[in-house]
Short mmCIF file of C-alpha atoms and ligand atoms in Angstrom, two decimals:
data_model
loop_
_atom_site.label_atom_id
_atom_site.label_comp_id
_atom_site.label_asym_id
_atom_site.label_seq_id
_atom_site.Cartn_x
_atom_site.Cartn_y
_atom_site.Cartn_z
CA UNK A 431 -80.19 -42.70 -69.70
CA UNK A 432 -77.73 -40.22 -68.16
CA UNK A 433 -77.06 -37.46 -70.68
CA UNK A 434 -73.62 -37.25 -72.20
CA UNK A 435 -71.52 -34.36 -70.87
CA UNK A 436 -71.79 -31.48 -73.35
CA UNK A 437 -68.87 -31.95 -75.69
CA UNK A 438 -68.26 -28.18 -76.24
CA UNK A 439 -65.99 -27.82 -79.19
CA UNK A 440 -64.01 -30.84 -77.97
CA UNK A 441 -65.97 -33.28 -80.14
CA UNK A 442 -63.19 -33.47 -82.79
CA UNK A 443 -60.59 -34.09 -80.07
CA UNK A 444 -62.71 -36.80 -78.45
CA UNK A 445 -63.19 -38.44 -81.86
CA UNK A 446 -59.42 -38.41 -82.34
CA UNK A 447 -58.90 -39.98 -78.91
CA UNK A 448 -61.41 -42.72 -79.74
CA UNK A 449 -59.46 -43.47 -82.90
CA UNK A 450 -56.26 -43.81 -80.85
CA UNK A 451 -57.42 -46.04 -77.99
CA UNK A 452 -60.70 -47.49 -79.25
CA UNK A 453 -64.24 -46.34 -78.46
CA UNK A 454 -64.60 -48.43 -75.32
CA UNK A 455 -61.64 -46.74 -73.62
CA UNK A 456 -62.87 -43.16 -73.90
CA UNK A 457 -65.49 -42.21 -71.32
CA UNK A 458 -67.63 -39.16 -71.82
CA UNK A 459 -70.88 -40.00 -70.03
CA UNK A 460 -71.39 -38.29 -66.72
CA UNK A 461 -72.04 -41.54 -64.85
CA UNK A 462 -68.68 -42.84 -66.10
CA UNK A 463 -66.81 -39.64 -65.38
CA UNK A 464 -68.12 -39.42 -61.79
CA UNK A 465 -65.77 -42.33 -60.99
CA UNK A 466 -62.87 -39.99 -61.63
CA UNK A 467 -64.19 -36.73 -60.16
CA UNK A 468 -61.90 -36.87 -57.07
CA UNK A 469 -58.80 -38.60 -55.84
CA UNK A 470 -58.48 -39.75 -52.21
CA UNK A 471 -59.17 -36.18 -51.07
CA UNK A 472 -62.90 -36.14 -51.60
CA UNK A 473 -63.64 -32.49 -50.90
CA UNK A 474 -62.42 -31.44 -54.36
CA UNK A 475 -64.42 -32.61 -57.36
CA UNK A 476 -64.38 -31.83 -61.08
CA UNK A 477 -65.71 -33.58 -64.15
CA UNK A 478 -63.34 -33.77 -67.13
CA UNK A 479 -64.57 -33.61 -70.73
CA UNK A 480 -63.33 -37.18 -71.21
CA UNK A 481 -61.38 -39.89 -69.42
CA UNK A 482 -59.06 -41.83 -71.72
CA UNK A 483 -57.48 -45.18 -70.85
CA UNK A 484 -54.50 -45.82 -73.13
CA UNK A 485 -52.82 -49.24 -73.16
CA UNK A 486 -49.31 -48.35 -74.37
CA UNK A 487 -46.71 -45.56 -74.37
CA UNK A 488 -47.48 -44.93 -78.03
CA UNK A 489 -51.16 -44.41 -77.22
CA UNK A 490 -50.28 -42.01 -74.37
CA UNK A 491 -48.08 -40.13 -76.81
CA UNK A 492 -50.82 -39.92 -79.44
CA UNK A 493 -53.37 -38.80 -76.84
CA UNK A 494 -51.07 -36.06 -75.50
CA UNK A 495 -50.20 -34.93 -79.04
CA UNK A 496 -53.89 -34.59 -79.81
CA UNK A 497 -54.41 -32.55 -76.61
CA UNK A 498 -51.44 -30.33 -77.51
CA UNK A 499 -52.79 -29.69 -81.02
CA UNK A 500 -56.20 -28.78 -79.58
CA UNK A 501 -54.57 -26.75 -76.75
CA UNK A 502 -56.53 -28.74 -74.17
CA UNK A 503 -55.03 -29.44 -70.71
CA UNK A 504 -54.67 -32.99 -69.45
CA UNK A 505 -54.19 -34.66 -66.09
CA UNK A 506 -52.49 -38.03 -65.49
CA UNK A 507 -54.22 -40.38 -63.11
CA UNK A 508 -52.96 -43.65 -61.68
CA UNK A 509 -55.13 -45.29 -59.03
CA UNK A 510 -56.53 -41.98 -57.72
CA UNK A 511 -55.42 -42.70 -54.14
CA UNK A 512 -53.57 -39.38 -53.82
CA UNK A 513 -54.46 -37.29 -50.80
CA UNK A 514 -53.74 -33.77 -52.07
CA UNK A 515 -56.05 -33.49 -55.08
CA UNK A 516 -53.15 -34.03 -57.53
CA UNK A 517 -55.23 -36.16 -59.91
CA UNK A 518 -58.24 -33.86 -59.68
CA UNK A 519 -59.46 -33.48 -63.28
CA UNK A 520 -59.50 -30.14 -65.06
CA UNK A 521 -63.11 -29.36 -65.93
CA UNK A 522 -63.33 -29.63 -69.73
CA UNK A 523 -59.83 -31.11 -69.86
CA UNK A 524 -58.77 -34.69 -70.58
CA UNK A 525 -58.00 -37.21 -67.85
CA UNK A 526 -55.40 -39.79 -68.92
CA UNK A 527 -55.79 -42.88 -66.75
CA UNK A 528 -52.93 -45.41 -66.65
CA UNK A 529 -54.87 -48.29 -65.09
CA UNK A 530 -54.57 -50.47 -68.22
CA UNK A 531 -50.78 -50.08 -68.33
CA UNK A 532 -49.99 -52.86 -65.88
CA UNK A 533 -47.22 -54.88 -67.50
CA UNK A 534 -43.90 -55.80 -65.95
CA UNK A 535 -41.70 -55.18 -68.98
CA UNK A 536 -38.24 -56.35 -67.90
CA UNK A 537 -36.92 -58.33 -64.97
CA UNK A 538 -33.14 -58.17 -64.57
CA UNK A 539 -32.56 -59.48 -61.07
CA UNK A 540 -28.87 -60.11 -61.65
CA UNK A 541 -28.56 -56.31 -61.87
CA UNK A 542 -31.34 -55.61 -59.35
CA UNK A 543 -33.52 -53.85 -61.91
CA UNK A 544 -37.14 -54.11 -62.96
CA UNK A 545 -38.93 -52.04 -65.60
CA UNK A 546 -42.68 -51.58 -65.28
CA UNK A 547 -45.51 -49.66 -66.86
CA UNK A 548 -46.88 -46.82 -64.72
CA UNK A 549 -50.19 -48.50 -63.83
CA UNK A 550 -48.47 -51.40 -62.03
CA UNK A 551 -49.34 -51.27 -58.33
CA UNK A 552 -46.62 -50.71 -55.75
CA UNK A 553 -47.16 -54.13 -54.18
CA UNK A 554 -46.99 -55.86 -57.58
CA UNK A 555 -43.38 -54.70 -57.99
CA UNK A 556 -42.33 -56.56 -54.84
CA UNK A 557 -44.40 -59.56 -55.92
CA UNK A 558 -42.68 -59.56 -59.33
CA UNK A 559 -39.19 -59.73 -57.80
CA UNK A 560 -40.01 -62.06 -54.86
CA UNK A 561 -38.85 -64.15 -53.10
CA UNK A 562 -35.23 -62.93 -53.19
CA UNK A 563 -35.76 -59.21 -53.74
CA UNK A 564 -38.21 -56.49 -52.75
CA UNK A 565 -39.07 -52.88 -53.56
CA UNK A 566 -38.68 -50.90 -50.30
CA UNK A 567 -40.83 -47.73 -50.61
CA UNK A 568 -44.13 -49.01 -49.21
CA UNK A 569 -46.98 -46.50 -48.94
CA UNK A 570 -49.82 -47.79 -46.76
CA UNK A 571 -51.92 -47.63 -49.93
CA UNK A 572 -49.54 -50.03 -51.68
CA UNK A 573 -52.15 -52.59 -52.67
CA UNK A 574 -53.86 -50.02 -54.91
CA UNK A 575 -51.53 -47.10 -55.66
CA UNK A 576 -49.62 -47.10 -58.93
CA UNK A 577 -45.89 -46.73 -59.53
CA UNK A 578 -46.65 -43.76 -61.82
CA UNK A 579 -48.42 -42.06 -58.91
CA UNK A 580 -45.56 -42.99 -56.55
CA UNK A 581 -43.05 -41.41 -58.95
CA UNK A 582 -45.15 -38.27 -59.34
CA UNK A 583 -45.55 -37.89 -55.56
CA UNK A 584 -42.10 -39.21 -54.57
CA UNK A 585 -44.06 -41.46 -52.24
CA UNK A 586 -42.76 -42.73 -48.95
CA UNK A 587 -43.84 -45.38 -46.53
CA UNK A 588 -43.08 -47.11 -43.28
CA UNK A 589 -39.72 -48.48 -44.42
CA UNK A 590 -38.36 -45.23 -45.85
CA UNK A 591 -36.61 -44.32 -42.60
CA UNK A 592 -33.96 -46.93 -43.32
CA UNK A 593 -34.35 -47.47 -47.05
CA UNK A 594 -35.18 -44.04 -48.51
CA UNK A 595 -38.01 -42.75 -50.69
CA UNK A 596 -39.18 -43.44 -54.26
CA UNK A 597 -36.54 -41.06 -55.61
CA UNK A 598 -33.83 -43.36 -54.24
CA UNK A 599 -35.14 -46.28 -56.33
CA UNK A 600 -36.12 -44.77 -59.68
CA UNK A 601 -33.16 -44.99 -62.04
CA UNK A 602 -34.89 -44.26 -65.32
CA UNK A 603 -38.15 -43.00 -66.78
CA UNK A 604 -39.73 -42.88 -70.18
CA UNK A 605 -41.80 -39.72 -70.24
CA UNK A 606 -44.30 -38.20 -72.65
CA UNK A 607 -43.83 -34.42 -72.53
CA UNK A 608 -46.76 -32.07 -72.96
CA UNK A 609 -46.18 -31.64 -76.70
CA UNK A 610 -46.20 -35.43 -77.18
CA UNK A 611 -42.44 -35.87 -77.41
CA UNK A 612 -41.20 -39.14 -75.89
CA UNK A 613 -37.98 -38.80 -73.86
CA UNK A 614 -35.96 -41.04 -71.58
CA UNK A 615 -34.58 -39.55 -68.36
CA UNK A 616 -31.83 -41.55 -66.67
CA UNK A 617 -31.77 -45.25 -67.55
CA UNK A 618 -30.88 -48.57 -66.00
CA UNK A 619 -27.77 -47.22 -64.31
CA UNK A 620 -27.61 -44.86 -61.36
CA UNK A 621 -26.33 -41.31 -61.67
CA UNK A 622 -25.89 -40.77 -65.41
CA UNK A 623 -23.92 -37.66 -66.51
CA UNK A 624 -25.63 -34.32 -67.09
CA UNK A 625 -28.28 -32.41 -65.17
CA UNK A 626 -30.49 -34.50 -62.92
CA UNK A 627 -33.69 -34.18 -64.97
CA UNK A 628 -34.85 -37.51 -63.54
CA UNK A 629 -34.58 -36.03 -60.04
CA UNK A 630 -36.63 -33.03 -61.20
CA UNK A 631 -39.37 -35.29 -62.56
CA UNK A 632 -39.72 -37.46 -59.45
CA UNK A 633 -42.13 -35.60 -57.16
CA UNK A 634 -43.33 -33.22 -59.91
CA UNK A 635 -46.97 -34.31 -59.44
CA UNK A 636 -47.85 -34.74 -63.09
CA UNK A 637 -46.87 -31.18 -64.02
CA UNK A 638 -43.85 -32.08 -66.18
CA UNK A 639 -45.35 -34.85 -68.31
CA UNK A 640 -46.58 -38.44 -68.04
CA UNK A 641 -44.29 -41.30 -67.06
CA UNK A 642 -44.94 -44.28 -69.34
CA UNK A 643 -42.11 -46.64 -68.27
CA UNK A 644 -40.31 -46.79 -64.95
CA UNK A 645 -36.96 -48.50 -64.29
CA UNK A 646 -36.65 -49.34 -60.61
CA UNK A 647 -33.88 -50.63 -58.38
CA UNK A 648 -34.85 -53.47 -56.07
CA UNK A 649 -32.86 -54.82 -53.11
CA UNK A 650 -32.29 -58.26 -51.58
CA UNK A 651 -34.75 -59.47 -48.96
CA UNK A 652 -32.95 -59.25 -45.59
CA UNK A 653 -31.89 -62.47 -43.90
CA UNK A 654 -33.91 -61.74 -40.79
CA UNK A 655 -36.85 -59.50 -39.77
CA UNK A 656 -38.03 -58.88 -36.22
CA UNK A 657 -41.03 -56.79 -35.27
CA UNK A 658 -42.47 -55.55 -32.00
CA UNK A 659 -45.21 -53.27 -30.84
CA UNK A 660 -44.72 -51.46 -27.52
CA UNK A 661 -47.50 -49.63 -25.69
CA UNK A 662 -46.92 -46.44 -23.69
CA UNK A 663 -49.03 -44.14 -21.52
CA UNK A 664 -48.41 -41.16 -23.77
CA UNK A 665 -47.05 -40.17 -27.17
CA UNK A 666 -44.50 -38.15 -25.23
CA UNK A 667 -43.05 -41.32 -23.67
CA UNK A 668 -43.18 -43.16 -27.01
CA UNK A 669 -41.46 -40.16 -28.65
CA UNK A 670 -38.69 -40.41 -26.06
CA UNK A 671 -38.27 -44.08 -26.98
CA UNK A 672 -37.94 -43.12 -30.67
CA UNK A 673 -35.17 -40.63 -29.83
CA UNK A 674 -33.38 -43.13 -27.61
CA UNK A 675 -33.50 -45.85 -30.26
CA UNK A 676 -32.15 -43.60 -33.00
CA UNK A 677 -29.50 -42.02 -30.77
CA UNK A 678 -28.27 -45.48 -29.74
CA UNK A 679 -27.20 -46.03 -33.35
CA UNK A 680 -29.86 -48.59 -34.21
CA UNK A 681 -31.36 -48.01 -37.67
CA UNK A 682 -34.74 -49.75 -37.66
CA UNK A 683 -36.39 -50.73 -40.91
CA UNK A 684 -39.45 -48.87 -39.61
CA UNK A 685 -40.63 -46.95 -36.54
CA UNK A 686 -44.33 -46.11 -36.65
CA UNK A 687 -46.47 -44.50 -33.97
CA UNK A 688 -50.21 -44.41 -33.34
CA UNK A 689 -51.84 -42.38 -30.59
CA UNK A 690 -54.79 -43.30 -28.37
CA UNK A 691 -57.52 -42.36 -30.86
CA UNK A 692 -55.76 -44.16 -33.72
CA UNK A 693 -55.30 -47.32 -31.60
CA UNK A 694 -59.00 -47.32 -30.77
CA UNK A 695 -60.06 -46.93 -34.42
CA UNK A 696 -57.56 -49.45 -35.85
CA UNK A 697 -58.38 -52.07 -33.24
CA UNK A 698 -62.04 -51.94 -34.28
CA UNK A 699 -60.97 -52.86 -37.80
CA UNK A 700 -57.95 -55.17 -37.35
CA UNK A 701 -58.83 -56.97 -34.08
CA UNK A 702 -55.19 -57.41 -33.11
CA UNK A 703 -55.93 -57.33 -29.37
CA UNK A 704 -54.36 -53.90 -28.88
CA UNK A 705 -55.16 -52.36 -25.47
CA UNK A 706 -57.71 -49.63 -26.23
CA UNK A 707 -57.12 -46.70 -23.90
CA UNK A 708 -53.31 -46.77 -23.95
CA UNK A 709 -51.70 -43.46 -24.94
CA UNK A 710 -49.47 -44.68 -27.77
CA UNK A 711 -48.36 -47.74 -29.71
CA UNK A 712 -44.89 -47.87 -31.23
CA UNK A 713 -44.28 -50.42 -33.97
CA UNK A 714 -40.56 -51.09 -34.48
CA UNK A 715 -39.16 -53.41 -37.11
CA UNK A 716 -35.51 -54.36 -37.49
CA UNK A 717 -34.08 -56.24 -40.43
CA UNK A 718 -30.66 -57.38 -41.57
CA UNK A 719 -28.20 -60.13 -40.74
CA UNK A 720 -29.59 -62.63 -38.21
CA UNK A 721 -27.13 -62.10 -35.38
CA UNK A 722 -27.01 -58.31 -35.63
CA UNK A 723 -30.79 -58.17 -35.84
CA UNK A 724 -31.17 -60.24 -32.70
CA UNK A 725 -28.67 -58.19 -30.67
CA UNK A 726 -30.14 -54.87 -31.79
CA UNK A 727 -33.68 -56.10 -31.21
CA UNK A 728 -32.92 -56.97 -27.58
CA UNK A 729 -31.46 -53.48 -27.25
CA UNK A 730 -34.68 -51.92 -28.63
CA UNK A 731 -36.88 -53.94 -26.26
CA UNK A 732 -34.77 -52.72 -23.33
CA UNK A 733 -34.95 -49.07 -24.52
CA UNK A 734 -38.75 -49.23 -24.87
CA UNK A 735 -39.03 -50.60 -21.34
CA UNK A 736 -36.64 -47.96 -20.00
CA UNK A 737 -38.83 -45.26 -21.59
CA UNK A 738 -41.91 -46.53 -19.76
CA UNK A 739 -43.42 -49.32 -21.83
CA UNK A 740 -44.78 -52.12 -19.65
CA UNK A 741 -46.30 -54.00 -22.59
CA UNK A 742 -43.88 -54.99 -25.36
CA UNK A 743 -45.26 -57.59 -27.77
CA UNK A 744 -42.88 -59.36 -30.11
CA UNK A 745 -44.32 -60.90 -33.30
CA UNK A 746 -43.91 -64.67 -32.86
CA UNK A 747 -44.30 -65.51 -36.52
CA UNK A 748 -45.05 -63.97 -39.92
CA UNK A 749 -48.81 -64.14 -39.33
CA UNK A 750 -48.52 -62.05 -36.18
CA UNK A 751 -46.10 -59.66 -37.87
CA UNK A 752 -48.62 -59.14 -40.68
CA UNK A 753 -51.33 -58.50 -38.07
CA UNK A 754 -49.21 -55.73 -36.48
CA UNK A 755 -48.73 -54.17 -39.91
CA UNK A 756 -52.39 -54.58 -40.83
CA UNK A 757 -53.32 -52.66 -37.70
CA UNK A 758 -50.97 -49.82 -38.59
CA UNK A 759 -51.94 -49.72 -42.26
CA UNK A 760 -55.64 -49.83 -41.36
CA UNK A 761 -55.30 -46.61 -39.39
CA UNK A 762 -56.56 -44.20 -42.11
CA UNK A 763 -59.56 -46.21 -43.33
CA UNK A 764 -60.37 -47.20 -39.74
CA UNK A 765 -61.06 -43.57 -38.83
CA UNK A 766 -64.37 -44.00 -40.60
CA UNK A 767 -65.41 -46.23 -37.67
CA UNK A 768 -65.16 -43.39 -35.18
CA UNK A 769 -65.91 -40.31 -37.28
CA UNK A 770 -68.20 -39.67 -40.27
CA UNK A 771 -65.49 -37.60 -42.00
CA UNK A 772 -61.84 -36.76 -41.53
CA UNK A 773 -59.02 -34.83 -43.18
CA UNK A 774 -55.62 -36.52 -43.46
CA UNK A 775 -52.87 -34.00 -42.91
CA UNK A 776 -49.25 -34.61 -43.92
CA UNK A 777 -46.52 -32.49 -42.35
CA UNK A 778 -42.90 -33.04 -41.42
CA UNK A 779 -40.96 -31.90 -38.40
CA UNK A 780 -37.46 -32.54 -37.10
CA UNK A 781 -37.81 -35.78 -35.14
CA UNK A 782 -36.53 -34.13 -31.95
CA UNK A 783 -39.53 -31.75 -32.04
CA UNK A 784 -42.10 -34.60 -31.87
CA UNK A 785 -43.17 -34.05 -28.23
CA UNK A 786 -43.68 -30.30 -28.55
CA UNK A 787 -45.53 -30.46 -31.88
CA UNK A 788 -47.81 -33.25 -30.61
CA UNK A 789 -48.58 -31.05 -27.60
CA UNK A 790 -49.32 -28.14 -29.95
CA UNK A 791 -51.69 -30.38 -31.96
CA UNK A 792 -53.48 -31.40 -28.73
CA UNK A 793 -53.86 -27.74 -27.77
CA UNK A 794 -55.26 -26.87 -31.21
CA UNK A 795 -57.71 -29.78 -31.07
CA UNK A 796 -58.92 -28.54 -27.66
CA UNK A 797 -59.23 -24.95 -28.96
CA UNK A 798 -61.41 -26.13 -31.87
CA UNK A 799 -63.28 -28.71 -29.75
CA UNK A 800 -62.40 -31.40 -32.30
CA UNK A 801 -60.80 -34.83 -32.18
CA UNK A 802 -57.42 -35.25 -33.90
CA UNK A 803 -55.86 -38.71 -34.21
CA UNK A 804 -52.15 -39.04 -34.88
CA UNK A 805 -50.57 -41.77 -36.98
CA UNK A 806 -47.06 -41.24 -38.19
CA UNK A 807 -43.74 -42.35 -39.55
CA UNK A 808 -42.01 -41.42 -36.28
CA UNK A 809 -38.48 -42.12 -37.51
CA UNK A 810 -38.83 -39.53 -40.29
CA UNK A 811 -40.81 -37.02 -38.20
CA UNK A 812 -43.57 -37.36 -40.83
CA UNK A 813 -46.87 -36.64 -39.08
CA UNK A 814 -50.31 -37.65 -40.32
CA UNK A 815 -52.80 -35.90 -38.04
CA UNK A 816 -56.34 -37.04 -38.88
CA UNK A 817 -58.80 -34.26 -38.14
CA UNK A 818 -62.23 -35.79 -37.41
CA UNK A 819 -65.44 -33.95 -38.21
CA UNK A 820 -69.04 -34.45 -39.20
CA UNK A 821 -69.69 -32.91 -42.59
CA UNK A 822 -73.45 -32.93 -41.93
CA UNK A 823 -73.00 -30.15 -39.35
CA UNK A 824 -72.90 -26.71 -40.92
CA UNK A 825 -69.45 -25.14 -40.86
CA UNK A 826 -67.67 -28.16 -39.36
CA UNK A 827 -65.76 -29.11 -42.51
CA UNK A 828 -64.49 -25.53 -42.81
CA UNK A 829 -63.39 -25.49 -39.16
CA UNK A 830 -61.65 -28.85 -39.62
CA UNK A 831 -59.82 -27.51 -42.66
CA UNK A 832 -58.79 -24.40 -40.75
CA UNK A 833 -57.51 -26.57 -37.91
CA UNK A 834 -55.62 -28.69 -40.44
CA UNK A 835 -53.92 -25.57 -41.79
CA UNK A 836 -52.94 -24.45 -38.29
CA UNK A 837 -51.35 -27.84 -37.69
CA UNK A 838 -49.19 -27.23 -40.75
CA UNK A 839 -48.27 -23.80 -39.37
CA UNK A 840 -47.11 -25.55 -36.19
CA UNK A 841 -44.96 -27.89 -38.32
CA UNK A 842 -43.41 -24.93 -40.13
CA UNK A 843 -42.76 -23.11 -36.86
CA UNK A 844 -40.90 -26.22 -35.67
CA UNK A 845 -38.66 -26.00 -38.74
CA UNK A 846 -40.58 -28.58 -40.78
CA UNK A 847 -42.45 -28.80 -44.07
CA UNK A 848 -46.03 -28.62 -45.38
CA UNK A 849 -45.82 -32.09 -46.90
CA UNK A 850 -43.82 -35.24 -46.33
CA UNK A 851 -45.15 -37.62 -48.94
CA UNK A 852 -48.69 -36.77 -50.06
CA UNK A 853 -47.65 -33.87 -52.27
CA UNK A 854 -48.96 -30.34 -52.74
CA UNK A 855 -51.58 -30.98 -55.39
CA UNK A 856 -54.45 -28.57 -55.34
CA UNK A 857 -54.96 -28.72 -51.61
CA UNK A 858 -51.69 -27.32 -50.33
CA UNK A 859 -50.73 -24.87 -53.03
CA UNK A 860 -52.09 -22.07 -50.85
CA UNK A 861 -49.50 -23.01 -48.21
CA UNK A 862 -46.53 -22.89 -50.59
CA UNK A 863 -45.78 -19.17 -50.00
CA UNK A 864 -45.47 -19.89 -46.27
CA UNK A 865 -42.49 -22.07 -47.06
CA UNK A 866 -41.02 -20.54 -50.21
CA UNK A 867 -40.29 -16.94 -51.16
CA UNK A 868 -41.11 -15.45 -54.57
CA UNK A 869 -37.62 -16.17 -55.98
CA UNK A 870 -38.02 -19.87 -55.12
CA UNK A 871 -41.49 -20.02 -56.65
CA UNK A 872 -40.17 -18.28 -59.78
CA UNK A 873 -37.39 -20.86 -60.04
CA UNK A 874 -39.96 -23.68 -59.79
CA UNK A 875 -42.05 -22.02 -62.48
CA UNK A 876 -39.09 -21.69 -64.84
CA UNK A 877 -38.27 -25.37 -64.38
CA UNK A 878 -41.86 -26.25 -65.12
CA UNK A 879 -41.88 -24.08 -68.23
CA UNK A 880 -38.74 -25.81 -69.50
CA UNK A 881 -40.67 -29.10 -69.57
CA UNK A 882 -44.15 -27.80 -70.33
CA UNK A 883 -44.05 -24.35 -72.00
CA UNK A 884 -47.73 -24.46 -72.97
CA UNK A 885 -48.83 -25.23 -69.40
CA UNK A 886 -51.00 -28.18 -70.43
CA UNK A 887 -49.76 -30.82 -67.95
CA UNK A 888 -51.87 -30.76 -64.79
CA UNK A 889 -52.25 -26.97 -64.63
CA UNK A 890 -53.45 -25.32 -61.43
CA UNK A 891 -51.60 -27.78 -59.18
CA UNK A 892 -48.57 -27.25 -56.93
CA UNK A 893 -47.93 -23.57 -57.79
CA UNK A 894 -49.97 -21.08 -55.74
CA UNK A 895 -50.49 -18.55 -58.52
CA UNK A 896 -49.68 -20.10 -61.88
CA UNK A 897 -48.05 -17.75 -64.35
CA UNK A 898 -47.86 -18.16 -68.06
CA UNK A 899 -44.46 -19.38 -69.14
CA UNK A 900 -43.57 -16.16 -70.97
CA UNK A 901 -44.36 -14.02 -67.97
CA UNK A 902 -41.37 -12.87 -65.96
CA UNK A 903 -41.94 -11.23 -62.57
CA UNK A 904 -40.77 -7.67 -61.97
CA UNK A 905 -39.96 -4.94 -64.43
CA UNK A 906 -38.88 -6.33 -67.80
CA UNK A 907 -35.30 -5.57 -68.74
CA UNK A 908 -33.83 -6.94 -71.89
CA UNK A 909 -30.84 -9.17 -71.24
CA UNK A 910 -27.75 -8.50 -73.43
CA UNK A 911 -27.99 -12.05 -74.81
CA UNK A 912 -31.57 -11.36 -75.92
CA UNK A 913 -30.47 -8.12 -77.56
CA UNK A 914 -27.75 -10.03 -79.39
CA UNK A 915 -30.32 -12.59 -80.58
CA UNK A 916 -28.54 -15.40 -78.71
CA UNK A 917 -31.28 -16.17 -76.19
CA UNK A 918 -34.97 -15.68 -75.81
CA UNK A 919 -37.46 -15.69 -72.96
CA UNK A 920 -39.55 -18.82 -72.67
C1 FAD B 388 -55.25 -45.11 -47.15
C2 FAD B 388 -54.14 -44.36 -47.81
C3 FAD B 388 -52.86 -44.48 -47.30
C4 FAD B 388 -51.79 -43.80 -47.91
N1 FAD B 388 -50.53 -43.96 -47.41
C5 FAD B 388 -49.49 -43.35 -48.01
C6 FAD B 388 -48.16 -43.53 -47.51
O1 FAD B 388 -47.92 -44.26 -46.56
N2 FAD B 388 -47.16 -42.88 -48.16
C7 FAD B 388 -47.40 -42.08 -49.25
O2 FAD B 388 -46.45 -41.52 -49.80
N3 FAD B 388 -48.65 -41.89 -49.72
C8 FAD B 388 -49.70 -42.50 -49.14
N4 FAD B 388 -50.96 -42.31 -49.63
C9 FAD B 388 -51.18 -41.38 -50.76
C10 FAD B 388 -51.17 -42.03 -52.17
O3 FAD B 388 -51.52 -43.41 -52.12
C11 FAD B 388 -49.82 -41.83 -52.85
O4 FAD B 388 -49.60 -40.46 -53.08
C12 FAD B 388 -49.69 -42.59 -54.20
O5 FAD B 388 -48.39 -42.45 -54.70
C13 FAD B 388 -50.67 -42.11 -55.25
O6 FAD B 388 -50.63 -43.06 -56.32
P1 FAD B 388 -51.86 -43.14 -57.32
O7 FAD B 388 -51.54 -44.15 -58.36
O8 FAD B 388 -53.11 -43.36 -56.57
O9 FAD B 388 -51.79 -41.68 -57.95
P2 FAD B 388 -52.97 -40.67 -58.29
O10 FAD B 388 -53.70 -40.29 -57.06
O11 FAD B 388 -53.76 -41.19 -59.42
O12 FAD B 388 -52.12 -39.43 -58.79
C14 FAD B 388 -51.24 -38.75 -57.92
C15 FAD B 388 -50.44 -37.71 -58.70
O13 FAD B 388 -49.60 -38.39 -59.62
C16 FAD B 388 -49.82 -37.92 -60.94
N5 FAD B 388 -49.60 -39.09 -61.80
C17 FAD B 388 -50.22 -40.29 -61.73
N6 FAD B 388 -49.69 -41.12 -62.64
C18 FAD B 388 -48.73 -40.44 -63.30
C19 FAD B 388 -47.83 -40.75 -64.35
N7 FAD B 388 -47.80 -41.94 -64.94
N8 FAD B 388 -46.96 -39.79 -64.77
C20 FAD B 388 -46.95 -38.56 -64.21
N9 FAD B 388 -47.80 -38.22 -63.22
C21 FAD B 388 -48.66 -39.14 -62.76
C22 FAD B 388 -51.22 -37.37 -60.94
O14 FAD B 388 -51.40 -36.38 -61.93
C23 FAD B 388 -51.29 -36.77 -59.54
O15 FAD B 388 -50.71 -35.50 -59.53
C24 FAD B 388 -52.04 -42.96 -49.04
C25 FAD B 388 -53.34 -42.86 -49.54
C26 FAD B 388 -54.37 -43.54 -48.95
C27 FAD B 388 -55.75 -43.39 -49.52
#
C-alpha cells in the first residue's frame, strides 16, 4: 500500500472538498497524484496535497471557496497537455481538474454559437457542430486538449493563419474567481460594452480564475478544401515559397513547414510515403468557394514549383488529405522515434525573417553539437524547434535547455516573441524580462491583483518575480486620492 501524502494541516480542507465532490473524486494518495505531477513539459514535477475533480460549476465554486477560506493556492488543470508547465501543481496546494466537466450545454447553430463546459476537448466542439459548422482553432493536440486549457493559453493551430486564435472565437466565459465568486465575462454576443475583461482572461494561464463555461463562435464549413504538400531542397527555398504565396494575395487556410529531421521522424510514424532526406516539406491548404479555391490552388502549385519544388503532391481525396495532416500532427510525438528526449520550443518571428532565423538555429545546433528539428506554423512565423537530447547523459538536458533559451534570444533579436501559443507557464517566466520592462510587468501584476488579490490562482506562473498584491515598486508616495480616503492600494 502506497502511503497517503502527509496531509499537513490540510486535513480539514480535504474533508470539506470530499463533502463537495464526493470521496471518490478527491485524490490524496501518492500513486494517484503522480498522474498529475507534470503537464506535457515533463522536466517540472510537483505533487499537490490533493487533486479534486468537480463535476459542475457549483462544485468548482465550492472547492475554490474552501481553498480561499483556508488560504491554500489552487491550480486549474484540463487535459495536462500544456507545454510550458502551466498546470504544474503547487506542492501542498490543490489541483482542480476539469476532466469530468465534458458537457455540451447549448447548441445554437442559427446564431453560430455553442456553449461547453471547460473539460470538453477541442475536437469535440467541431464534432458537436458538424457537419455544417466547425471550430477553427485546431491545436495539434486537439484530440486531447480541453477548451478550458485552450482559453487559458489562447491556443493556436494550423488554421489560425487564416481564421485567428482562440481569442477570436470566445465570446463569453463563466469564471470562478479566486474568492469563489462566480462571474460572467462577455456573453453570447461579440464585443459587449465596457472594458474587455474577457480579452484579459483569454491567455491568462489560470492566474485570473477558473473558466467553468465557455461560449464559442463557430463558422460554416467551407464549400471546398484543397490540400497539397510540396517538397524542397531546403527550408530556405520553402520559406521563399511561403513569402511568395502570401505576397501574391492568397490567404491559405494553413501553411505548415517541416524540415529534414522532422520529415524523417514523422514518416517513421505516419508512413505517408514522404521522401526522407528532402530539406523541407510545405503543407498548404486552401478553403473557400469552389471556383476561387481551384484558381488559387493552381496559383499556389505554380508558386511552389517556381521556388524550386520538383515534387508537389495534391491530396486526391479526404483520406489522403487526412494522411498529410496526420504526418504533420505526428511531428512532436514522432521525435521520440529519433531521440530519447526533446524540448519543444515555441517562439514567434516576423514571417519575413524565417530564412535568417532558421540559419541562426542551424548555427546554434552546430555550436552545441545537438540536433534541432523544426516544425512550424510558417504562415504565422510561429516556430517550434525541437531540441533533441539524451537525458541519460550527464549535463545534456541542461545544455539542451540552454540551447533552447538561445533560440528564443534569436527570435527576440529578429523582433519576435518568447511564445506563440504554448504560454509562459513556469518554464518561460525567466524570459519575460527580456521582452518586457519593469513598468510592463508591474501593469500585468496590477491586472492580476484586480482579479486575484490573494494570489491563490496558479501562483508562481507567468510572472518572473511574483509580488504580493499590496506591494508597489519604488518609493511609496501617498496619492492625494488615498489621503482623501477615496482610493486605496490593492
Ligand atoms: C503533441 C502536442 C501538440 C501541441 N500542439 C499545439 C498547437 O498546435 N497549438 C497550441 O496552441 N498548443 C499546442 N499544444 C499545447 C497544449 O495542447 C495547449 O496549450 C492546450 O491548450 C492545453 O490544454 P489542456 O487542456 O491540456 O490544458 P492544461 O495543460 O491542463 O493547462 C494549461 C493551462 O491552462 C490552465 N487551465 C486549464 N483549464 C483551465 C480552466 N478551466 N480555467 C482556467 N485555466 C485553466 C492551467 O492552469 C494551465 O495554466 C500541444 C501539446 C502537445 C502535447
